[in-house]
Coordinates of C-alpha atoms in Angstrom, one line a residue:
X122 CA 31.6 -79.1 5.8
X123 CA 30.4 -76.6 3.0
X124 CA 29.9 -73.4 3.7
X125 CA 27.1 -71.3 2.1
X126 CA 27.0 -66.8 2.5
X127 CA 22.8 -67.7 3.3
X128 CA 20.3 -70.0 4.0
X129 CA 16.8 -69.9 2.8
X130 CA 14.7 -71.9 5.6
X131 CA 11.3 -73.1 4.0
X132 CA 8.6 -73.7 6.8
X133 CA 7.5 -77.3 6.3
X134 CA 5.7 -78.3 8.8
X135 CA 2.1 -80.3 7.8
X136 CA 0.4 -77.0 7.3
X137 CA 3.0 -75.3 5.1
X138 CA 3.3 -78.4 3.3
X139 CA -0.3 -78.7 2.7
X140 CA -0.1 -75.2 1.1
X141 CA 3.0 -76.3 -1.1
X142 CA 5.8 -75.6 0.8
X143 CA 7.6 -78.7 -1.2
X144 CA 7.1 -77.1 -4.5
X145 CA 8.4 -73.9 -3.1
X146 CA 11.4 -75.4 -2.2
X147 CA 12.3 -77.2 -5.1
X148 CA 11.2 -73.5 -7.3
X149 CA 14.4 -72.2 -5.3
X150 CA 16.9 -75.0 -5.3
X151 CA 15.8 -74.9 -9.2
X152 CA 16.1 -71.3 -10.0
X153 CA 19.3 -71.2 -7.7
X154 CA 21.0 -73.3 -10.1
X155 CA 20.2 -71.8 -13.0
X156 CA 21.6 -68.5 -11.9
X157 CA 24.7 -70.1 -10.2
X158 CA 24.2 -69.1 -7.1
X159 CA 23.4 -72.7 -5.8
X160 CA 26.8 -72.7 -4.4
X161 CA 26.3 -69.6 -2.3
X162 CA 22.4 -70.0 -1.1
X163 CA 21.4 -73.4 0.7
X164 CA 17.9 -74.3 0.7
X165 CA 16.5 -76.0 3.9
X166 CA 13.3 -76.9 5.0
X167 CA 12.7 -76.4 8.7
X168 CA 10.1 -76.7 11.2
X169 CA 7.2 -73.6 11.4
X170 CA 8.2 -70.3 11.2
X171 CA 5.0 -69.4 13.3
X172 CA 2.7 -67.9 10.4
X173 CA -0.1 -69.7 10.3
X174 CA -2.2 -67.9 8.5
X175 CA -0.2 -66.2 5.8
X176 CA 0.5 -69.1 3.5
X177 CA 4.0 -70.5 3.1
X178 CA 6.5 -68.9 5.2
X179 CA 10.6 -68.6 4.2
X180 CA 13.0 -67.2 6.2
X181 CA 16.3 -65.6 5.0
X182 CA 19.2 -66.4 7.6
X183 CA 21.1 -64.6 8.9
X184 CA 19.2 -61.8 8.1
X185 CA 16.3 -63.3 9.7
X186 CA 13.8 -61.4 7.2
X187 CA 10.8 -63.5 6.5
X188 CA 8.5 -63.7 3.5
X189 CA 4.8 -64.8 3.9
X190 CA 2.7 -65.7 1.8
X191 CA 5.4 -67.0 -1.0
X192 CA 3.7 -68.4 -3.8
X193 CA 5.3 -70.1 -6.9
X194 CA 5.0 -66.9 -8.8
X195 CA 7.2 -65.3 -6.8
X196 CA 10.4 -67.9 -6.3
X197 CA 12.0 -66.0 -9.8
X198 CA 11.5 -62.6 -7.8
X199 CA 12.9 -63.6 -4.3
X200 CA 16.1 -65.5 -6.3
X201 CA 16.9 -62.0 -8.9
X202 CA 16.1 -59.3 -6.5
X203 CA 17.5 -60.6 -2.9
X204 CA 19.7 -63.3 -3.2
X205 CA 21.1 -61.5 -6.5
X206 CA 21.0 -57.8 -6.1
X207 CA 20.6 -57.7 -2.1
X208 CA 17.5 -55.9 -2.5
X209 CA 14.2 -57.1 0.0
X210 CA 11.7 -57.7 -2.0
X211 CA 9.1 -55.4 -0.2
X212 CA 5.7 -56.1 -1.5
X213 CA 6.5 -60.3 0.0
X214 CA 8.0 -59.2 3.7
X215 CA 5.4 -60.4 5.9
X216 CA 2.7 -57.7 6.3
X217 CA 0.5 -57.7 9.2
X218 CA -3.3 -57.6 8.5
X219 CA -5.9 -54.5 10.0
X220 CA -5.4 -53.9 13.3
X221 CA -1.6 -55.6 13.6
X222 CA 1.6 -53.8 14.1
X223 CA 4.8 -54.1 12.2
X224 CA 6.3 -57.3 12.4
X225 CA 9.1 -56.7 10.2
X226 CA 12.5 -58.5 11.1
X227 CA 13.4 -61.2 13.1
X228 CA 15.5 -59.3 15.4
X229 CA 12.4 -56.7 15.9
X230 CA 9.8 -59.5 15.8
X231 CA 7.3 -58.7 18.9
X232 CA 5.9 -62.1 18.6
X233 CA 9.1 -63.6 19.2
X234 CA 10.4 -60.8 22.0
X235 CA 8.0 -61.6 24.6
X236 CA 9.0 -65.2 24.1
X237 CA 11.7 -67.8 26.2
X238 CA 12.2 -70.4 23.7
X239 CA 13.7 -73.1 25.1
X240 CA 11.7 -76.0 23.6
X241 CA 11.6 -74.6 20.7
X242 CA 15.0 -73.1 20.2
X243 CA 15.5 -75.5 17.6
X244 CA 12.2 -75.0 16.0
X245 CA 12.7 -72.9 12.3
X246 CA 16.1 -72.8 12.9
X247 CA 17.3 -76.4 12.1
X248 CA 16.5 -79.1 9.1
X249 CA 14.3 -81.5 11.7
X250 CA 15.5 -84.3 9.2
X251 CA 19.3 -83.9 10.0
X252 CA 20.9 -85.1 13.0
X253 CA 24.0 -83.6 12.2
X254 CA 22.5 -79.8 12.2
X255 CA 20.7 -81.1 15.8
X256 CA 24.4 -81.6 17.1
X257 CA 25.5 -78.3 15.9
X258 CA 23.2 -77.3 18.2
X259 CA 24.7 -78.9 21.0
X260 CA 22.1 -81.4 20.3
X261 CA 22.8 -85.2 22.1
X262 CA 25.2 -83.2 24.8
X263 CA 22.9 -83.5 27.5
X264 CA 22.9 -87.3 27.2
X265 CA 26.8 -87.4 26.7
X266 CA 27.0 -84.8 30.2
X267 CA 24.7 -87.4 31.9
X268 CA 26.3 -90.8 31.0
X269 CA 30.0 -89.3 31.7
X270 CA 29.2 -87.4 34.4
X271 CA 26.2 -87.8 36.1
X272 CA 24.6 -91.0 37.8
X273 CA 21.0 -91.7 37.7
X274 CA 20.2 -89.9 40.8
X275 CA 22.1 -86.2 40.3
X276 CA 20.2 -86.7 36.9
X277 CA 16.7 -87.2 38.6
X278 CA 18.2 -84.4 41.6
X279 CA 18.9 -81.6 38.7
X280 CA 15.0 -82.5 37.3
X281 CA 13.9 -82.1 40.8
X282 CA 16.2 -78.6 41.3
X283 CA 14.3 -77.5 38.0
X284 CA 11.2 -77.9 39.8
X285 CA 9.7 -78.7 36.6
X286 CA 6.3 -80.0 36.4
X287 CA 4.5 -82.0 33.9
X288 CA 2.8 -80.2 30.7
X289 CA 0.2 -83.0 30.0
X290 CA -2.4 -80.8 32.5
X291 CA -1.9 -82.4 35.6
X292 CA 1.2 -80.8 36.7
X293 CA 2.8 -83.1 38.7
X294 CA 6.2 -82.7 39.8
X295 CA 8.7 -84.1 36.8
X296 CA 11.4 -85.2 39.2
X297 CA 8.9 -87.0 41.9
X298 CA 7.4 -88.9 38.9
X299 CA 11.0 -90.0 37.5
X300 CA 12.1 -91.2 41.3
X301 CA 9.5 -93.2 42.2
X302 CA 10.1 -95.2 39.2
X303 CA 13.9 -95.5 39.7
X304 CA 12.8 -97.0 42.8
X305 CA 10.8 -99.4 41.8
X306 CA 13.0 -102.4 41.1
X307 CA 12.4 -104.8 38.1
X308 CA 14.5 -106.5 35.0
X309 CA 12.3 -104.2 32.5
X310 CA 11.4 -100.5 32.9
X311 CA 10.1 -98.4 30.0
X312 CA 9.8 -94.4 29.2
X313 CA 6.7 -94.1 27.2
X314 CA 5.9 -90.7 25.7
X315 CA 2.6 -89.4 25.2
X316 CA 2.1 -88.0 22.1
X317 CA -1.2 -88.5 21.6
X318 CA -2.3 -84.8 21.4
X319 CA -6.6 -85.0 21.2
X320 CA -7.4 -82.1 22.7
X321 CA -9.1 -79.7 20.4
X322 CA -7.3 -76.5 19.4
X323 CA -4.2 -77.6 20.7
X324 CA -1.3 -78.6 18.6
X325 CA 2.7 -77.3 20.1
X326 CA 3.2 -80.8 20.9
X327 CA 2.8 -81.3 17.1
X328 CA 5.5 -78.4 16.0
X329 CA 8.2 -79.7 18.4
X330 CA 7.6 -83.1 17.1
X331 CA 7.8 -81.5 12.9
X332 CA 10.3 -79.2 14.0
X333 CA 12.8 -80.9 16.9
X334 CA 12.4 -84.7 16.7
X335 CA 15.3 -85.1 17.8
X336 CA 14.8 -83.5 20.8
X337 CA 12.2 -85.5 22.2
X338 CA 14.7 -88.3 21.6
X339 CA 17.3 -86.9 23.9
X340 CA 14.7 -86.2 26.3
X341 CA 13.2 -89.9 26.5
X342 CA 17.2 -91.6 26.7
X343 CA 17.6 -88.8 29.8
X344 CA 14.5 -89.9 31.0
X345 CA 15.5 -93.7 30.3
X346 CA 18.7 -93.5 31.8
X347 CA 17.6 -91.7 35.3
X348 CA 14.8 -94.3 35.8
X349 CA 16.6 -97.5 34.3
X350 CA 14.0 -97.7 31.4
X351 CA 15.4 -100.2 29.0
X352 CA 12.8 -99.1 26.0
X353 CA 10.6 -96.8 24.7
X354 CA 7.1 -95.9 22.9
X355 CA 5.9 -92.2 21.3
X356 CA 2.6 -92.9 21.3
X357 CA 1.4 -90.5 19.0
X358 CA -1.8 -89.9 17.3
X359 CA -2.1 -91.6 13.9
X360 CA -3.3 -88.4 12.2
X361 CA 0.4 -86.7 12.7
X362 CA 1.3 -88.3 9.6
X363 CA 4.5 -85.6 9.1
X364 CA 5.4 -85.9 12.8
X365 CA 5.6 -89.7 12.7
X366 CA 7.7 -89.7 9.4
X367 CA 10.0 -87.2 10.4
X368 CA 10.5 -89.1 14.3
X369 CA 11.0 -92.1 12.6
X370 CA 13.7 -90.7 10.4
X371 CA 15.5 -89.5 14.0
X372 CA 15.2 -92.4 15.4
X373 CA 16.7 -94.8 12.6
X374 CA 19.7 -92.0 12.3
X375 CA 19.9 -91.9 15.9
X376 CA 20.8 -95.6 16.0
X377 CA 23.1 -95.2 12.8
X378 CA 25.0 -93.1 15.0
X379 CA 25.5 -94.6 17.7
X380 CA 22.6 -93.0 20.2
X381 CA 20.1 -95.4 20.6
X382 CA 20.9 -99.2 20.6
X383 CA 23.2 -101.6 22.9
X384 CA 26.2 -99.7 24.7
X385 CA 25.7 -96.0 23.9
X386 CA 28.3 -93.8 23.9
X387 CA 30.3 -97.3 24.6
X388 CA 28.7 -97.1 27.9
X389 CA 26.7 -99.5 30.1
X390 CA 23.8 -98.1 29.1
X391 CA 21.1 -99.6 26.0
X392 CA 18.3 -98.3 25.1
X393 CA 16.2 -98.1 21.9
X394 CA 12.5 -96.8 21.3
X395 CA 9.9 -96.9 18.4
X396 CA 6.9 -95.2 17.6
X397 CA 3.4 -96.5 17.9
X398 CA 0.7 -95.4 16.2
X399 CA -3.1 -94.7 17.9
X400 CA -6.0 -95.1 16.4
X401 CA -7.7 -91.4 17.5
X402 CA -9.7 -92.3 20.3
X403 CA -9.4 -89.4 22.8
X404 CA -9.2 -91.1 25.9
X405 CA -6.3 -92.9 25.4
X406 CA -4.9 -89.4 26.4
X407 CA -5.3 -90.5 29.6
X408 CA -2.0 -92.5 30.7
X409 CA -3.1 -96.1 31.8
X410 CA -5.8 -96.1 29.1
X411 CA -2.4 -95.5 26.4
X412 CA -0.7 -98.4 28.1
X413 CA -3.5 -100.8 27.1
X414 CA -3.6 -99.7 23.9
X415 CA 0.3 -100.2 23.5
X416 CA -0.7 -103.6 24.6
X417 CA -3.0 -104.5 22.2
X418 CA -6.1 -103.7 24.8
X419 CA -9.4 -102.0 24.3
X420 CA -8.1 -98.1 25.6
X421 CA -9.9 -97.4 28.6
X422 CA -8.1 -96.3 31.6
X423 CA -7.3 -97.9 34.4
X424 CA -8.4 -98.3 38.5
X425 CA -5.4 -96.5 40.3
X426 CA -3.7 -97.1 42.4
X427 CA -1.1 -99.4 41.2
X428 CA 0.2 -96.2 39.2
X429 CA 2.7 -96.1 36.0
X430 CA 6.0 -96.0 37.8
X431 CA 5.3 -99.1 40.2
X432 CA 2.8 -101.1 37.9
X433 CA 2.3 -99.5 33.8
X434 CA 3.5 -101.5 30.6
X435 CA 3.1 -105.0 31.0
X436 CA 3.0 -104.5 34.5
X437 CA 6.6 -103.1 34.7
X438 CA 7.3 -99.5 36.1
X439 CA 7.0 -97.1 33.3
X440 CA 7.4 -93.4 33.0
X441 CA 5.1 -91.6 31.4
X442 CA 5.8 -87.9 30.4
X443 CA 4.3 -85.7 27.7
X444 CA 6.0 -84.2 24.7
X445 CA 6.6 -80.8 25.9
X446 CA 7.9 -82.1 29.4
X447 CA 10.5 -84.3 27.8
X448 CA 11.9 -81.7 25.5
X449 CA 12.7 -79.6 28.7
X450 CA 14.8 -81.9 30.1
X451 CA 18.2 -81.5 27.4
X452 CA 18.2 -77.7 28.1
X453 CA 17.7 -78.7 32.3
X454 CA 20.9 -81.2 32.1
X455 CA 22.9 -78.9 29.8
X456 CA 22.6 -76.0 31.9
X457 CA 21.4 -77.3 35.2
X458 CA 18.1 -77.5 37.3
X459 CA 19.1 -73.7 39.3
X460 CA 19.0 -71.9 35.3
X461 CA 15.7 -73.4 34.8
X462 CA 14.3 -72.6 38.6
X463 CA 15.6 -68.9 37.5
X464 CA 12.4 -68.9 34.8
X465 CA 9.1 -68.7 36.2
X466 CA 7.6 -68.0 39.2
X467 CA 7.0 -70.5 42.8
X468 CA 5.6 -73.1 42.0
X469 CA 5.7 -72.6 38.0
X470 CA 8.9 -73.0 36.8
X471 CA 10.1 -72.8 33.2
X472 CA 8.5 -71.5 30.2
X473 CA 4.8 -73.1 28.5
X474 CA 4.0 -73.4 24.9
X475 CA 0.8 -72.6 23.8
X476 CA -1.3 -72.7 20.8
X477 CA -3.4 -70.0 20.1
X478 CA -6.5 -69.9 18.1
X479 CA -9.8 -68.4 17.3
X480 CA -10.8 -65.1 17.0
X481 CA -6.9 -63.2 16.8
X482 CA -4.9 -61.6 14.0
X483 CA -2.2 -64.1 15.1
X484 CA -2.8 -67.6 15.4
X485 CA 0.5 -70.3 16.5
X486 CA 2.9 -71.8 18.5
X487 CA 4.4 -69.6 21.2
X488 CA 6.7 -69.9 24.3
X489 CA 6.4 -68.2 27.4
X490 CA 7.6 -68.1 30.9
X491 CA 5.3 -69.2 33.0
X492 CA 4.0 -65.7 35.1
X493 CA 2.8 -64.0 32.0
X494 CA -0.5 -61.8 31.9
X495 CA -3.0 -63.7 29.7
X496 CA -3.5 -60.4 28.4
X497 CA -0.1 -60.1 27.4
X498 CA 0.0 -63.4 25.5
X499 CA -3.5 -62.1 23.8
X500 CA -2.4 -58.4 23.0
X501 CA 1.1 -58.9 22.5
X502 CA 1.5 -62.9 21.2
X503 CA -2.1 -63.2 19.3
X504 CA -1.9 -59.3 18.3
X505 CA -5.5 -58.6 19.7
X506 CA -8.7 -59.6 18.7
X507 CA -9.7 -59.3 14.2
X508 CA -10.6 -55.9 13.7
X509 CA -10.5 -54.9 17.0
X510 CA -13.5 -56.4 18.2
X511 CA -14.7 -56.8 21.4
X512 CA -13.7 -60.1 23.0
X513 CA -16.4 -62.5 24.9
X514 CA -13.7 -64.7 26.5
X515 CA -11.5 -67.3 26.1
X516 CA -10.9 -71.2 26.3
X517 CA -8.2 -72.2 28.1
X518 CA -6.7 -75.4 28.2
X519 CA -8.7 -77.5 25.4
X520 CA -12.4 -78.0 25.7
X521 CA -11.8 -80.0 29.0
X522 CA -9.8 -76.7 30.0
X523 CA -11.5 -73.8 31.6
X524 CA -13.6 -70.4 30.3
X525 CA -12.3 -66.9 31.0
X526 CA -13.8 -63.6 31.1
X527 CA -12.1 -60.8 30.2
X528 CA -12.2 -59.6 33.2
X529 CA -9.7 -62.0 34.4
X530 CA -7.3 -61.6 31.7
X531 CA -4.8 -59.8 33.6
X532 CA -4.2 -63.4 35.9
X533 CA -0.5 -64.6 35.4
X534 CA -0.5 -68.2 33.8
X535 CA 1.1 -69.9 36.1
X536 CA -0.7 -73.3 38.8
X537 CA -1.2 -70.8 41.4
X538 CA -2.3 -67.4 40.0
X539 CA -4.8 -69.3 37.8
X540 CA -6.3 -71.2 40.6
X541 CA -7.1 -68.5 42.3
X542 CA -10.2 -67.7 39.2
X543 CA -11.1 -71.9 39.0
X544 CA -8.7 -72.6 35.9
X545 CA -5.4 -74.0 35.3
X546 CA -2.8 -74.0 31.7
X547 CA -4.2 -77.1 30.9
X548 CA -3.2 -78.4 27.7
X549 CA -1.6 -75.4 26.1
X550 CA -4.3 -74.2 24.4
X551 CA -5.8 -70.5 24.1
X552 CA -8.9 -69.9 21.6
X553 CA -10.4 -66.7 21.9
X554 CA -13.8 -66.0 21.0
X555 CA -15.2 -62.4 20.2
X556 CA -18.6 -60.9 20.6
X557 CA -20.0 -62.9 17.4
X558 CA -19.4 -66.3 19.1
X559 CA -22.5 -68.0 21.0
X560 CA -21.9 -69.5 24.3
X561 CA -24.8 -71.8 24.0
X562 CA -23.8 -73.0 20.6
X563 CA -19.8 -73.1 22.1
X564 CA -20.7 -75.3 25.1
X565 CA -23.3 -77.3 22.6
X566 CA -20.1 -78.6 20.7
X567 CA -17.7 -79.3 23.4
X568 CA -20.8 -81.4 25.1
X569 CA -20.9 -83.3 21.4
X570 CA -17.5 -84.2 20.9
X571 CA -17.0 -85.5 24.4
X572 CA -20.3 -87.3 23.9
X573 CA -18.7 -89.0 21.2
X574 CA -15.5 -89.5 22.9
X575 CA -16.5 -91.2 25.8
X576 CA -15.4 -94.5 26.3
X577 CA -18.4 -96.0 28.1
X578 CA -16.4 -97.4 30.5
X579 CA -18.2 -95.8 33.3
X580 CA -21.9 -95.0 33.4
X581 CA -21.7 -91.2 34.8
X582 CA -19.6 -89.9 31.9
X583 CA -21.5 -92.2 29.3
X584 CA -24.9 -91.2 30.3
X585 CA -24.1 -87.7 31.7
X586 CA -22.6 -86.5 28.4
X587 CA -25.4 -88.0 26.8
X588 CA -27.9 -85.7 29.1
X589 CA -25.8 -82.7 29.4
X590 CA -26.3 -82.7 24.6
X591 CA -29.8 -83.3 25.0
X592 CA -30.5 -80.6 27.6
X593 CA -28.1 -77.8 25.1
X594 CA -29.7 -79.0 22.3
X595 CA -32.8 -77.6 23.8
X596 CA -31.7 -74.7 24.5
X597 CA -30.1 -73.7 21.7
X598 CA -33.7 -74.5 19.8
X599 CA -35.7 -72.5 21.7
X600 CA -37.3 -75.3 23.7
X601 CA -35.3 -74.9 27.1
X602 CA -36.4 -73.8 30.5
X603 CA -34.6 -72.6 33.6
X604 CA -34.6 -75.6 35.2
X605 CA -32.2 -76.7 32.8
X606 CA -29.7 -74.8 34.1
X607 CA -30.1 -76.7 37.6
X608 CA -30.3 -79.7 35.9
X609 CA -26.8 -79.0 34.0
X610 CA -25.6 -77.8 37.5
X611 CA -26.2 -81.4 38.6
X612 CA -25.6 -83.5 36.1
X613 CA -21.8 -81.6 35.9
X614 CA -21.4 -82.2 39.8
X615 CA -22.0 -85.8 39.6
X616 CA -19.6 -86.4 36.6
X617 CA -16.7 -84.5 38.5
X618 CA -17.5 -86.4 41.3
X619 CA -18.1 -90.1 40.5
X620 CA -16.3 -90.2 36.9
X621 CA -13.9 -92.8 36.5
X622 CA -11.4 -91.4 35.2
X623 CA -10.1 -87.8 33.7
X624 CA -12.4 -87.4 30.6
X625 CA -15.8 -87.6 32.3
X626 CA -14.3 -85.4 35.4
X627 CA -13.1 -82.6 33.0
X628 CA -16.0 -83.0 30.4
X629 CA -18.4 -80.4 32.1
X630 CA -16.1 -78.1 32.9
X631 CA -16.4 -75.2 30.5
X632 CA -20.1 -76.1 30.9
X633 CA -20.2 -75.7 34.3
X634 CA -18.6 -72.1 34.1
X635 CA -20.7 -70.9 31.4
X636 CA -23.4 -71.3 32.9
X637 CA -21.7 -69.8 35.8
X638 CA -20.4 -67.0 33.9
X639 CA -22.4 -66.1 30.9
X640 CA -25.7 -67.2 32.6
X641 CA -27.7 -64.2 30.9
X642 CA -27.0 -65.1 27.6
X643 CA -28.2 -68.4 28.3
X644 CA -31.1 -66.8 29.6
X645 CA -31.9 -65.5 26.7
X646 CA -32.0 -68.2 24.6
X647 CA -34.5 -69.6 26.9
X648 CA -37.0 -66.8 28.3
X649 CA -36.7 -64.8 25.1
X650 CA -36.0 -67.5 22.6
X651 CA -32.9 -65.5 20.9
X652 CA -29.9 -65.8 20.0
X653 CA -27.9 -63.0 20.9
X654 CA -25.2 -63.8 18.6
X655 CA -27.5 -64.6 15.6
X656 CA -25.8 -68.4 15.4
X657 CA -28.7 -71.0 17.0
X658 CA -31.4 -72.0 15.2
X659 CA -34.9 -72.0 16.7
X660 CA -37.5 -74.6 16.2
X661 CA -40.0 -74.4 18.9
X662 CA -42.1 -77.3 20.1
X663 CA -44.9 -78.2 22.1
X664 CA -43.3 -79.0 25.2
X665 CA -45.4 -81.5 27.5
X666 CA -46.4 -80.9 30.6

């Protein structure tokens, strides 16, 4: 193996790459060459270095010093002045915007201080398109610890010691999930991975998948193994067009190697797995509605009970787990269920990504253990509110997820401290709105898109979304009254109650609370026909009595 003095790791995940990360890259392995120091400085692409706004990000390793935004211009700069004369090239080391503190180096990074990665340890670190640099990483030891020295059961007993719980939403206990369908008997059992990340604003099951593939793999052949699935489907959503290439990639050089296939390890145990590709409809989010559309089926969900692990794929017990959950389990079997219990608090256990947006001089991908302040994650992760404006609250979870006011910011994220205020981690998603943001127009749009996402299936979500957009749409022309807000009241009880399955019983969530919680805005728009926030437009018309 070659040995270079420094690596320059290029952030190419879909965003970067959209903003020309590839032409960046080849600018260094180009200019490298020409002043001969190609033999000393590797250039490696990598997964997101977590700078999502500042344009293409490189890191210089060991150092850890990043650069953001690197255009073409500068490549000739960064080669002469750093890798040449070992001076930093000042004017290109990441510079926060008004309002931000230093970020500086790696090593005094706060973004990446008040982090536990652990999913993503991997994740800017390692080329996602080499297996090898995945095993230097102690990558595919897990799986190799389980099949040599572990049977199914102290594999599903370690899951259950982690106490780790699923990171789809629900919650539900990883290592209950993974023995019920080890109990289920049957000559076919599969480990199906849901990929399919729909919900708005969120996207860290995205940079594991750009930035790790590999460890998903591990994950779904630990998960295989400790239930006696014999194959297995990433359903993923067909718009991760870099995430499917580069898991396709892992999977193909997993088999050439030996990892996936007939006999692994020259063991007893075969398993292989593929990708499949959705076609973007929301609800197949929902687990049983996936597993018809693996099977060719219309995707709507499913009347439970039977459930997944006694009755999923082709009626066979099936496993289903989401991206983030499976990429826990390497780091659990490598180090064992009591490390992992050590992270956390009761009853939350581990670390959660999340992936935070809006109205915040930092927007990403970050890792936390479960127990921290969502003011922390806001001040300290997202770096406050732009210009230090004054923040109106905060969507948690997606837009099936839950609103916060900042009054409750201080709550741990974590099952049980968030319950306590009606709200829960959800997703993984955090989008924070300041003062300029209208909750009428807010809730008008989450309404719309599930309106559009409904699968009909069931006639309170298809006609309730449908009733809950007209009665906003009101509103947010000027033609409401305060029965509305009844009206919404009921309408949202009725879909929680009688809904068929998760979409229409999560759809009028945020609704609900806003209505709850920012009721006097909303009042305005109706008994003063304004918009606080300047962003609805008013048409008034004649309404009939």
């Amino acid at each position: 193996m070659k040995f270079y003095r420094t690596h320059i790791l290029v952030a190419s995940d879909a965003k970067s790459l959209v903003l020309g990360a590839k032409r960046i890259q080849e600018l260094l392995e180009e200019t490298l060459k020409k002043h001969k120091l190609n033999e000393e400085v590797k250039v490696i692409p990598t997964g997101s270095l977590g700078f999502e706004d500042s344009g293409v990000a490189l890191m210089v390793y060991p150092e850890g010093l990043i650069y953001a935004p690197v255009t073409p211009q500068d490549v000739e700069e960064i080669v002469t002045e750093h890798m040449l004369k070992g001076r930093i090239v000042q004017r290109l080391k990441n510079k926060p915007k008004v309002g931000q503190v230093s970020i500086g180096t790696m090593e005094n990074q706060i973004i990446l201080e008040v982090q536990k990665r652990i999913v993503l340890e991997n994740v800017g670190i390692i080329d996602p398109e080499n297996i090898e640099e995945y095993i230097a990483r102690e990558g595919y030891s897990a799986i190799e610890k389980a099949l040599f020295e572990m049977d199914p059961v102290k594999v599903i007993d370690e899951v259950k010691t982690s106490d780790l719980r699923g990171r789809g939403g629900a919650g539900f206990p990883t290592g209950l999930k993974w023995d019920f369908t080890y109990k289920s008997k049957a000559d076919v059992k599969y480990v199906i991975c849901n990929a399919d990340e729909g919900e708005p604003g969120t996207f860290k099951d995205r940079e594991i998948m750009e930035g790790d593939p590999h460890k998903l793999i591990e994950g779904m052949m630990l998960a295989a193994y400790a239930t006696g699935g014999t194959y297995g489907y990433i359903y993923i959503r067909g718009e991760y067009a870099l995430s499917i290439q580069r898991l396709e990639k892992a999977i193909q050089d997993a088999r050439a190697y030996g990892l996936l296939g007939k006999n692994i390890l020259g063991t007893d145990f075969s398993f292989d797995m593929e990708v499949f590709q959705g076609a973007g409809a929301y609800v197949c989010g929902e687990e049983t509605a996936l597993i018809e559309s693996i099977e060719g089926n219309r995707g709507e969900p499913r009347k439970k009970p039977p459930y997944p692990p006694s009755c999923g794929l082709w009626q066979k017990p099936t496993v289903v787990n989401n991206v983030e959950t499976l990429a826990n389990i390497p780091s659990i079997i490598r180090n064992g269920g009591a490390w992992y219990k050590n992270i956390g608090v009761d009853g939350s256990r581990g670390t959660k990504l999340f992936s935070l947006m809006g109205d915040l001089n930092w927007k990403g991908v970050v890792e936390i253990p479960f127990g921290t302040a969502l003011s922390g994650i806001i001040e300290k992760l997202g770096l406050g509110v732009v210009e230090g404006r004054p923040l109106k609250g905060v969507i948690l979870g997606g837009s099936s997820g839950f609103l916060i006011r900042p009054e409750e910011l201080e709550t741990p994220v974590d099952f049980h401290s968030l319950a306590q205020i009606e709200a829960g981690p959800g997703s993984g998603s955090i989008v924070a709105m300041d003062h300029h943001r209208c909750i009428v127009d807010m809730i008008k749009n989450i309404a719309q898109f599930f309106e559009h996402e409904s699968c009909g299936k069931c006639t309170p979500c298809r006609t309730g979304t449908n009733q809950i957009v007209n009665i906003l749409d009101r509103i947010a022309t000027g033609n409401g009254v305060e029965k509305d807000l009844d009206d919404l009241k009921v309408l949202g009880d009725a879909m929680v109650q009688t809904s068929f399955c998760p979409l229409g019983q999560t759809a009028p969530n945020i609704m609900m609370q806003a209505v709850e919680k920012f009721r006097d805005e909303i009042l305005v728009h109706i008994n003063e026909k304004q918009c606080p926030a300047k962003v609805c437009h008013f048409v008034p018309q004649e309404v009939s009595s």
